[in-house]
Short mmCIF file of C-alpha atoms in Angstrom, two decimals:
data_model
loop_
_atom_site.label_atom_id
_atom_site.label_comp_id
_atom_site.label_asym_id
_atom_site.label_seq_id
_atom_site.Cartn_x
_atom_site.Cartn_y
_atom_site.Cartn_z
CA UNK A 60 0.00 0.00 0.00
CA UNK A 61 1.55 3.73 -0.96
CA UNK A 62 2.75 5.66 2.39
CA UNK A 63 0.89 8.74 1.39
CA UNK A 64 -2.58 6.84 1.48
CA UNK A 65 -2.23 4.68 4.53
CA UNK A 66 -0.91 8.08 6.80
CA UNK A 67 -4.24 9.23 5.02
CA UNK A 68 -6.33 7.02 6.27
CA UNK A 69 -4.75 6.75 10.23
CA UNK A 70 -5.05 10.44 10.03
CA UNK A 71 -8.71 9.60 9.00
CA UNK A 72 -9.56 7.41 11.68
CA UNK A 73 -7.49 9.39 14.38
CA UNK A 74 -9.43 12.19 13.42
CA UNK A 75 -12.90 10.62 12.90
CA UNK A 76 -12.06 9.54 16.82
CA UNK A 77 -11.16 12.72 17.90
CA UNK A 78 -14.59 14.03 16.37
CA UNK A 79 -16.33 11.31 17.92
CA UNK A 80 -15.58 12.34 21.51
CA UNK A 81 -15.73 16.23 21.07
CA UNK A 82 -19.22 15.18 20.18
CA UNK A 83 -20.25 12.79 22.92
CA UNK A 84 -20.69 15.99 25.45
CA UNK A 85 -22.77 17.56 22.99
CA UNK A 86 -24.67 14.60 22.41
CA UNK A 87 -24.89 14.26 26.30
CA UNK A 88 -26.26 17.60 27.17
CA UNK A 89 -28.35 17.87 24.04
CA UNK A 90 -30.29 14.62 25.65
CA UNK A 91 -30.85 15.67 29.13
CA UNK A 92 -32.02 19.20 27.86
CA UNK A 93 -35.03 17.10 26.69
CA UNK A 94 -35.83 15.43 30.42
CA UNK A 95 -36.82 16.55 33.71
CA UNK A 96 -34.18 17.84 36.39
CA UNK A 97 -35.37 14.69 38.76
CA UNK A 98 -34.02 12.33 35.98
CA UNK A 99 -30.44 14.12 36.33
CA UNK A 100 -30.06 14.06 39.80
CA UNK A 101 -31.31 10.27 39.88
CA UNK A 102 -28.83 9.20 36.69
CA UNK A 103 -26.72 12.20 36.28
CA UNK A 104 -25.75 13.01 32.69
CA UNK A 105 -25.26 10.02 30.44
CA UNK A 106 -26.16 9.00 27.13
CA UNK A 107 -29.26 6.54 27.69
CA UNK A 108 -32.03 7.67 24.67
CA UNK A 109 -35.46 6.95 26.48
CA UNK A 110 -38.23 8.97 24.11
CA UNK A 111 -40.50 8.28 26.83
CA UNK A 112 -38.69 10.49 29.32
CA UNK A 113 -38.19 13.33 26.58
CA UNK A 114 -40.29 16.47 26.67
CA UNK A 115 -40.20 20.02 25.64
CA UNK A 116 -40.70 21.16 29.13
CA UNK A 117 -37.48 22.58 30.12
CA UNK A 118 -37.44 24.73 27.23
CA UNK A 119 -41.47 25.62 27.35
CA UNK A 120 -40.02 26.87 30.90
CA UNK A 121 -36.69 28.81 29.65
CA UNK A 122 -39.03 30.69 27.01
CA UNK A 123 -41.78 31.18 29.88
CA UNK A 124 -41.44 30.83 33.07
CA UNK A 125 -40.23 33.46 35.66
CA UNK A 126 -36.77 33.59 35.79
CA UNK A 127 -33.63 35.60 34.74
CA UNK A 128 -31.99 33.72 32.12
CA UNK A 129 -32.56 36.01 28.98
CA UNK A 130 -31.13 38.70 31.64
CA UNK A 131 -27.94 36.81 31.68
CA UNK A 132 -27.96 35.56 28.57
CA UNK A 133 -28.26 39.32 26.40
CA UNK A 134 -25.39 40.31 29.21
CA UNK A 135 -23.18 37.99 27.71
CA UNK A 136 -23.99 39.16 24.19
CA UNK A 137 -23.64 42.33 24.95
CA UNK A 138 -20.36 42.16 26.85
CA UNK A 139 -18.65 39.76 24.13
CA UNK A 140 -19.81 42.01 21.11
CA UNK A 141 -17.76 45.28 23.26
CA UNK A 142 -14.63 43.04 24.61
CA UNK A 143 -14.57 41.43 21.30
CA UNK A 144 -14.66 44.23 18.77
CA UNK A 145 -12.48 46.22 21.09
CA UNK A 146 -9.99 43.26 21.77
CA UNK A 147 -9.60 43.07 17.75
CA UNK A 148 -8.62 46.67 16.80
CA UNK A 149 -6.49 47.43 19.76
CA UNK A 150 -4.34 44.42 19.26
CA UNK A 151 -4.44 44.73 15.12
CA UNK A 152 -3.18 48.39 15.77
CA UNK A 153 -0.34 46.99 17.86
CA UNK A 154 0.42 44.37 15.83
CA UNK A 155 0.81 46.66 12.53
CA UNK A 156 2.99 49.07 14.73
CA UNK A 157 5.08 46.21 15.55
CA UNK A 158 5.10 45.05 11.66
CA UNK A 159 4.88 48.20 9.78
CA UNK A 160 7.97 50.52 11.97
CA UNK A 161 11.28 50.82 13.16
CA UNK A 162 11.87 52.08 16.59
CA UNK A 163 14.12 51.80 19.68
CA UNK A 164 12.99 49.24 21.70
CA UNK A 165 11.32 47.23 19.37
CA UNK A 166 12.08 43.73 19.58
CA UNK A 167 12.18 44.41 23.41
CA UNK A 168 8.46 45.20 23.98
CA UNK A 169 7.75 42.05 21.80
CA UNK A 170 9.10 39.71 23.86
CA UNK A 171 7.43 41.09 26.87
CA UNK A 172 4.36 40.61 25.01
CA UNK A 173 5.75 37.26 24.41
CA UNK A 174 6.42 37.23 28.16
CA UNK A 175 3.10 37.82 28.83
CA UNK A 176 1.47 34.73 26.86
CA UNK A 177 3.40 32.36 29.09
CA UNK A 178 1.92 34.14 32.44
CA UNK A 179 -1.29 32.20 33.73
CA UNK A 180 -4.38 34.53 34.54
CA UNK A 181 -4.45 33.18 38.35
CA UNK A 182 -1.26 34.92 38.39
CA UNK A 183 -2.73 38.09 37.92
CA UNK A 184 -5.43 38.00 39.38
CA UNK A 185 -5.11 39.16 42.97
CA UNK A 186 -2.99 42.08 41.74
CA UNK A 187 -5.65 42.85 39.47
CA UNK A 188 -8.25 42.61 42.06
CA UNK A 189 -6.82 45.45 44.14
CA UNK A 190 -6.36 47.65 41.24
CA UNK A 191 -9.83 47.38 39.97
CA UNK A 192 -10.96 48.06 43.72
CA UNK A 193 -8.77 51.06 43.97
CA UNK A 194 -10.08 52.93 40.97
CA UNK A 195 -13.42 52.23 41.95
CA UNK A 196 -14.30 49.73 38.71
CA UNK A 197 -15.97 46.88 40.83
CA UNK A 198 -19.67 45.85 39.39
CA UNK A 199 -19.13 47.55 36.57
CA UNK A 200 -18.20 45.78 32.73
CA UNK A 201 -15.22 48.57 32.24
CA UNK A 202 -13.38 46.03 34.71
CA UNK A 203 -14.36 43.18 32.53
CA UNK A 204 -13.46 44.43 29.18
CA UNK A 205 -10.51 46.84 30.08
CA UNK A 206 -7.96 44.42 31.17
CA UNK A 207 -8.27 42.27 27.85
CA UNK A 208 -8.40 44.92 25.45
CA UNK A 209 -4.82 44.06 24.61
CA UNK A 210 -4.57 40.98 24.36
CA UNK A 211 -1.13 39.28 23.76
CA UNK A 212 -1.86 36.00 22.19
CA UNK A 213 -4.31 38.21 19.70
CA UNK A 214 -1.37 40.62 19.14
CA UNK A 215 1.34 38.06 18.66
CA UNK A 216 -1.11 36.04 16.17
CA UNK A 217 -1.58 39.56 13.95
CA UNK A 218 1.51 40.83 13.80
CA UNK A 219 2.62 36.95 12.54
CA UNK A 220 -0.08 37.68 9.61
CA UNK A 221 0.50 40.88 9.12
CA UNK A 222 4.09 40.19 8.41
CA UNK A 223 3.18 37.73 5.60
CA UNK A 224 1.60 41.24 3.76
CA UNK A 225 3.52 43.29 1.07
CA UNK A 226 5.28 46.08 2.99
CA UNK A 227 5.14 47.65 -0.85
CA UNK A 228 1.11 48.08 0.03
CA UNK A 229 2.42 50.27 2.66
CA UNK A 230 4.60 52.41 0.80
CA UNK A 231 2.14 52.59 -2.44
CA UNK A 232 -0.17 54.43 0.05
CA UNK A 233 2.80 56.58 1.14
CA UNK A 234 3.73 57.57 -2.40
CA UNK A 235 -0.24 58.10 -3.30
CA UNK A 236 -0.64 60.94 -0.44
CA UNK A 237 -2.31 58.84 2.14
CA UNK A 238 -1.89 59.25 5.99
CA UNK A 239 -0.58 56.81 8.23
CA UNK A 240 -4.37 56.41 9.72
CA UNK A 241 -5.62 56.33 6.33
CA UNK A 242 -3.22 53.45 4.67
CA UNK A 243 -3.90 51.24 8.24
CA UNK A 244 -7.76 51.95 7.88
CA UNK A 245 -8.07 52.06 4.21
CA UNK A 246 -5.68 49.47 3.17
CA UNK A 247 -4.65 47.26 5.79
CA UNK A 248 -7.52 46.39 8.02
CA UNK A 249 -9.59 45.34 5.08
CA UNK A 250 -6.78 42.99 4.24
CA UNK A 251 -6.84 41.70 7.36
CA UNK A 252 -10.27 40.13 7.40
CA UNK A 253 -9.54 36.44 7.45
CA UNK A 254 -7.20 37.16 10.58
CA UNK A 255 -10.14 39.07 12.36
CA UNK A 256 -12.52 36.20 11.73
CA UNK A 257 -10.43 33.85 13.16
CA UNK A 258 -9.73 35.88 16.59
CA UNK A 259 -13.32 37.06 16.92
CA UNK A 260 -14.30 33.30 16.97
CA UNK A 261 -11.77 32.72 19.63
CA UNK A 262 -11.76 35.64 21.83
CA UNK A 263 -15.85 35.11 21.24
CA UNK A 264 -15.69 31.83 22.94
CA UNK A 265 -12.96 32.98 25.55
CA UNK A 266 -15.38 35.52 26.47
CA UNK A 267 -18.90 34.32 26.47
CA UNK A 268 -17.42 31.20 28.40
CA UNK A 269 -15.20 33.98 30.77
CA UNK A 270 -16.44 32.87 34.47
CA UNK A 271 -13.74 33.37 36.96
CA UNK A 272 -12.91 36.81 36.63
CA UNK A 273 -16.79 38.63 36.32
CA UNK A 274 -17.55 36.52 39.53
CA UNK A 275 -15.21 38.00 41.60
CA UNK A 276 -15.95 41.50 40.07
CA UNK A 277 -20.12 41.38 39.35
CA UNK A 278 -22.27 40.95 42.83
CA UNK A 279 -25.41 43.28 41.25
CA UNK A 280 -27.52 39.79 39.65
CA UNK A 281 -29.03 42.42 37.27
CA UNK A 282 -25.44 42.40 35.86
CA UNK A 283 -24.35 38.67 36.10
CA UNK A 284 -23.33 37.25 32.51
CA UNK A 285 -24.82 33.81 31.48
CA UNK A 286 -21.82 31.46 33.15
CA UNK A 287 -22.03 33.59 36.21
CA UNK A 288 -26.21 32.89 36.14
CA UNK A 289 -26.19 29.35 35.73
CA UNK A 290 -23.87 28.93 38.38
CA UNK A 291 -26.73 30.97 41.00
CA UNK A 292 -28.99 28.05 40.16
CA UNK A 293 -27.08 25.65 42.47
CA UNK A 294 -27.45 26.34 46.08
CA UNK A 295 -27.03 24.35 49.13
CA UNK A 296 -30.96 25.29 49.60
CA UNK A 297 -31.94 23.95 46.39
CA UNK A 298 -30.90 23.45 42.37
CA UNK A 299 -33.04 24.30 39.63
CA UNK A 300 -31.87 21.41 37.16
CA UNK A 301 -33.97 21.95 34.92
CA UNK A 302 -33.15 25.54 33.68
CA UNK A 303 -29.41 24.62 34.23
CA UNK A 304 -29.40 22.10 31.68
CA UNK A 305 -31.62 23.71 29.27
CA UNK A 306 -29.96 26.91 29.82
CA UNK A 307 -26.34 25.45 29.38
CA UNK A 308 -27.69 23.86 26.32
CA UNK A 309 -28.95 26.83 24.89
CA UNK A 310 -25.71 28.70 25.76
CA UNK A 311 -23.74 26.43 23.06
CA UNK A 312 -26.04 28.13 20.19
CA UNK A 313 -24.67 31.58 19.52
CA UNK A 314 -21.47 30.33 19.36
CA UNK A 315 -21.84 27.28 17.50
CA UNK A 316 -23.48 29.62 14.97
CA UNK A 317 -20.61 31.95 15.28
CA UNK A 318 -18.63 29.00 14.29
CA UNK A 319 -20.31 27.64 11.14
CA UNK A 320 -21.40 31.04 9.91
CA UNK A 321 -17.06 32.10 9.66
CA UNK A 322 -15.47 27.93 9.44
CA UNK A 323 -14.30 29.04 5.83
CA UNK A 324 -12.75 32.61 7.20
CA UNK A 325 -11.67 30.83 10.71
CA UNK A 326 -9.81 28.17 9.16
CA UNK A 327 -8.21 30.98 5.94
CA UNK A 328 -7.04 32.98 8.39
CA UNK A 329 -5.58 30.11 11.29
CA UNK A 330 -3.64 28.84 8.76
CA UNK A 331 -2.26 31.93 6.78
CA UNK A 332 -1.50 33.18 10.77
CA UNK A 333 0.52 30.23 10.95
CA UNK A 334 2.70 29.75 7.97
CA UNK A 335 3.86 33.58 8.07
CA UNK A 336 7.56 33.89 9.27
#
């Protein structure tokens, strides 16, 4: 048998595996949207496909009943659509400075951003904390979105696309009369579109799944985002299983759409990020 199609087909079948158990959760939680809280605490969550347990209850309830999901749930869009589009043009306009110019101190200030990648959140966060407390930013989404509006993996990921791009695009712009804003807005960000759709999908799901960090800054529940919400519904006085598995279910649906709607500009842009030197 030829080399090329046998690594072809283990890379099939590794693959086909690998799909298979990203799916199994999915498949999981999909089920026990469909039955009654009492069946989860009595089985917990496992594939078993009894149509005679199955109901549209749960979600006749999310759409219905009295409780604060949507509230949560249009938080989280709300806050990802601000962190997200701000996340993407502050680090693209660092990137391109880091691609585009000269200066002192250059290659310095990337490796701290560098630096940074390799430092784990938990690090920071204490520190962080006590600075959000002392400029008075608790409960508020300014100490959500401000401290990721620079984000280094984002700006390390453009500037490696960015430097796969004609500088002579750059200098055509100079020669034609334009600005420095206006070649960056006019002829570079467009450019840059695959890149973007691949980092808003990420930094989408990094921030509509964000939990650690809005709990310990949130405590109004008017304000709570969606992972922050779900969480409220387990207390040591009672848990609402129903609306948590419905509501965790539904939760998967924005950015699953998100996904499919940009695959073909998410996977363009992951892999001219990665081949650029």
């Amino acid at each position: 048998m030829n080399k090329n199609i046998a690594l072809k087909i283990v890379l099939f079948i590794f693959f086909a595996i690998v799909g298979f158990l990203i799916l199994v959760p999915f498949y999981a939680i999909t089920i026990a949207s469909f039955k009654p809280g009492a069946d989860l605490i009595r089985n917990g969550l496992n594939l078993n496909f009894d149509l005679s347990a199955m109901s549209f209850d749960n979600f006749v309830f999310l759409f219905t009943g009295d409780h604060s999901y949507f509230t949560w749930f249009f938080n989280s869009v709300l806050l990802t659509i601000v962190q997200v589009t701000l996340t993407l043009f502050v680090s693209a306009t660092v990137a391109y400075g880091f691609s585009a110019y000269e200066f002192k101190g250059k290659n310095l200030l990337f490796i701290c951003v560098l630096l940074i990648m390799m430092v784990p959140f938990e690090i920071l966060l204490l520190p962080l904390y006590t600075l959000t407390n002392s400029i008075g930013l608790m409960n508020s989404y300014s100490a959500i979105v401000l401290p990721g509006i620079a984000s280094a993996a984002t700006i390390f990921f453009f500037r490696q696309y960015l430097r796969g791009i004609p500088k002579e695009i750059i200098s055509a712009g100079r020669v034609d009369g334009a600005s420095e804003y206006g070649i960056y807005l006019k002829l570079i960000l467009p450019v840059m579109k695959p890149s973007f759709a691949a980092m808003a999908i990420l930094n989408g799901m990094n921030s509509w799944n964000n939990f650690l960090w809005p709990f310990m800054v949130l405590s109004s529940g008017n304000k709570f985002t969606l992972p922050i919400g779900l969480k409220t519904l387990l207390t040591p006085y009672g848990n609402n299983y129903d609306l948590l598995i419905v509501g965790s279910f539904f939760s998967i649906v924005p950015i699953f759409a998100l996904f499919i709607a940009f695959q073909k500009y998410f996977i363009d842009g992951m892999t001219a990020g990665a081949v650029k030197g």
